[in-house]
């Protein structure tokens, strides 16, 4: 969503509804993967051959993940049409992750003009009971 940003790792992250199906397909095609863990919980898999992570929709903040799937937008990347997360939810996810690099990304998105204030506020309102930092997320609307 940003034309210019910090140096990012060049991987692609997918949220998937059927992580076991992805694993089965990779195994049937003899493609290796490693399990991604967070707080002692499996959250998905990483496939080095594709430089991609497949995150289980049921891991992490399930409510946000479900909303990401429901509200994704279409984008053309390298000539291919694909669905991507809307910038408003990307900001929410990154702030909820609370890692320095994610917070920097969120602030860059907030100040870039890429967000729709109404969409952002609607997303926060719908996720209020699932957010750990609701008050901070609301306070960032002053920057939009």
CSV table of C-alpha atoms in Angstrom, one decimal:
chain,number,residue,atom,x,y,z
A,1,UNK,CA,0.0,0.0,0.0
A,2,UNK,CA,3.0,2.3,0.2
A,3,UNK,CA,5.1,3.4,-2.8
A,4,UNK,CA,8.2,3.8,-0.6
A,5,UNK,CA,8.9,2.2,2.8
A,6,UNK,CA,11.6,0.7,4.9
A,7,UNK,CA,13.5,-2.3,3.6
A,8,UNK,CA,11.0,-5.1,4.0
A,9,UNK,CA,11.7,-8.8,3.9
A,10,UNK,CA,10.6,-9.9,0.4
A,11,UNK,CA,8.3,-12.7,1.5
A,12,UNK,CA,4.5,-13.0,1.0
A,13,UNK,CA,2.1,-13.8,3.8
A,14,UNK,CA,-1.2,-15.6,3.2
A,15,UNK,CA,-4.1,-16.1,5.6
A,16,UNK,CA,-5.6,-19.5,4.8
A,17,UNK,CA,-8.7,-21.3,6.0
A,18,UNK,CA,-7.4,-24.8,5.3
A,19,UNK,CA,-3.8,-25.0,6.6
A,20,UNK,CA,-4.0,-28.8,6.6
A,21,UNK,CA,-5.0,-28.8,3.0
A,22,UNK,CA,-2.0,-26.6,2.1
A,23,UNK,CA,0.3,-29.0,4.1
A,24,UNK,CA,-1.2,-32.0,2.3
A,25,UNK,CA,-0.7,-30.5,-1.1
A,26,UNK,CA,2.9,-29.5,-0.3
A,27,UNK,CA,3.7,-32.9,1.0
A,28,UNK,CA,2.1,-34.6,-2.1
A,29,UNK,CA,4.4,-32.4,-4.3
A,30,UNK,CA,7.4,-33.1,-2.1
A,31,UNK,CA,7.8,-29.4,-1.1
A,32,UNK,CA,9.2,-28.9,2.3
A,33,UNK,CA,7.9,-26.5,4.9
A,34,UNK,CA,8.6,-25.5,8.5
A,35,UNK,CA,6.0,-24.9,11.2
A,36,UNK,CA,5.7,-21.3,12.4
A,37,UNK,CA,5.1,-21.0,16.2
A,38,UNK,CA,4.1,-18.1,18.4
A,39,UNK,CA,3.7,-18.3,22.1
A,40,UNK,CA,4.0,-22.1,21.9
A,41,UNK,CA,1.2,-22.3,19.4
A,42,UNK,CA,1.4,-23.4,15.8
A,43,UNK,CA,0.3,-20.4,13.7
A,44,UNK,CA,1.1,-21.7,10.2
A,45,UNK,CA,3.9,-22.8,8.0
A,46,UNK,CA,6.8,-21.2,6.1
A,47,UNK,CA,7.7,-22.5,2.6
A,48,UNK,CA,11.2,-21.5,1.8
A,49,UNK,CA,10.9,-22.5,-1.9
A,50,UNK,CA,8.2,-20.0,-2.4
A,51,UNK,CA,9.5,-17.4,0.1
A,52,UNK,CA,5.9,-17.5,1.6
A,53,UNK,CA,4.2,-17.9,4.9
A,54,UNK,CA,0.8,-19.5,5.2
A,55,UNK,CA,-0.9,-18.4,8.4
A,56,UNK,CA,-3.8,-20.4,9.8
A,57,UNK,CA,-6.9,-18.2,10.0
A,58,UNK,CA,-7.6,-19.7,13.5
A,59,UNK,CA,-4.3,-18.5,14.9
A,60,UNK,CA,-3.6,-15.1,16.4
A,61,UNK,CA,-6.6,-12.8,16.5
A,62,UNK,CA,-9.2,-14.9,14.7
A,63,UNK,CA,-11.7,-12.0,14.5
A,64,UNK,CA,-9.2,-9.8,12.7
A,65,UNK,CA,-8.2,-12.6,10.4
A,66,UNK,CA,-11.9,-13.3,9.5
A,67,UNK,CA,-12.5,-9.6,8.7
A,68,UNK,CA,-9.3,-9.6,6.5
A,69,UNK,CA,-10.8,-12.4,4.4
A,70,UNK,CA,-14.2,-10.7,4.2
A,71,UNK,CA,-12.9,-7.2,3.3
A,72,UNK,CA,-9.9,-7.9,1.1
A,73,UNK,CA,-9.5,-5.9,-2.1
A,74,UNK,CA,-8.1,-6.8,-5.5
A,75,UNK,CA,-4.7,-5.7,-6.6
A,76,UNK,CA,-2.5,-6.4,-9.6
A,77,UNK,CA,1.0,-7.5,-8.7
A,78,UNK,CA,3.4,-8.3,-11.5
A,79,UNK,CA,0.5,-8.6,-13.9
A,80,UNK,CA,-1.5,-11.0,-11.7
A,81,UNK,CA,-4.7,-10.2,-10.0
A,82,UNK,CA,-4.8,-11.2,-6.4
A,83,UNK,CA,-6.7,-10.3,-3.2
A,84,UNK,CA,-4.9,-8.3,-0.6
A,85,UNK,CA,-5.6,-6.9,2.9
A,86,UNK,CA,-7.1,-3.4,3.0
A,87,UNK,CA,-4.7,-0.8,4.4
A,88,UNK,CA,-7.1,0.0,7.3
A,89,UNK,CA,-6.9,-3.6,8.6
A,90,UNK,CA,-3.2,-3.9,7.9
A,91,UNK,CA,-2.7,-0.9,10.3
A,92,UNK,CA,-4.8,-2.5,13.0
A,93,UNK,CA,-3.0,-5.9,12.6
A,94,UNK,CA,0.4,-4.2,12.8
A,95,UNK,CA,-0.4,-2.1,15.9
A,96,UNK,CA,-1.9,-5.2,17.6
A,97,UNK,CA,1.4,-7.1,16.9
A,98,UNK,CA,3.3,-4.5,18.9
A,99,UNK,CA,6.6,-5.1,17.3
A,100,UNK,CA,8.7,-2.0,16.6
A,101,UNK,CA,9.0,-2.7,12.8
A,102,UNK,CA,5.2,-3.3,12.6
A,103,UNK,CA,4.4,-0.1,14.5
A,104,UNK,CA,6.7,1.9,12.1
A,105,UNK,CA,4.9,0.3,9.2
A,106,UNK,CA,1.5,1.2,10.7
A,107,UNK,CA,2.5,4.9,11.3
A,108,UNK,CA,3.8,5.1,7.7
A,109,UNK,CA,0.5,3.8,6.4
A,110,UNK,CA,-1.5,6.1,8.7
A,111,UNK,CA,0.4,9.2,7.5
A,112,UNK,CA,0.5,8.2,3.9
A,113,UNK,CA,-3.0,9.2,3.0
A,114,UNK,CA,-3.8,5.6,2.0
A,115,UNK,CA,-6.4,5.0,4.7
A,116,UNK,CA,-10.1,5.8,4.6
A,117,UNK,CA,-11.0,7.2,8.0
A,118,UNK,CA,-14.6,5.9,7.9
A,119,UNK,CA,-13.4,2.4,6.9
A,120,UNK,CA,-10.8,2.5,9.7
A,121,UNK,CA,-13.3,3.5,12.4
A,122,UNK,CA,-15.8,1.0,11.2
A,123,UNK,CA,-13.2,-1.8,11.4
A,124,UNK,CA,-12.1,-0.7,14.9
A,125,UNK,CA,-15.7,-0.6,16.1
A,126,UNK,CA,-16.5,-4.0,14.7
A,127,UNK,CA,-13.4,-5.5,16.4
A,128,UNK,CA,-13.6,-3.5,19.7
A,129,UNK,CA,-14.0,-6.5,22.0
A,130,UNK,CA,-11.1,-8.4,20.2
A,131,UNK,CA,-8.5,-5.6,20.3
A,132,UNK,CA,-5.9,-5.3,23.0
A,133,UNK,CA,-5.1,-1.6,22.2
A,134,UNK,CA,-8.5,-0.1,21.2
A,135,UNK,CA,-7.9,3.3,22.8
A,136,UNK,CA,-4.6,3.8,20.9
A,137,UNK,CA,-6.1,2.7,17.7
A,138,UNK,CA,-8.9,5.3,18.1
A,139,UNK,CA,-6.4,8.0,18.9
A,140,UNK,CA,-4.6,7.5,15.6
A,141,UNK,CA,-7.6,8.8,13.7
A,142,UNK,CA,-6.3,12.3,14.5
A,143,UNK,CA,-3.5,11.6,12.1
A,144,UNK,CA,-5.8,10.5,9.2
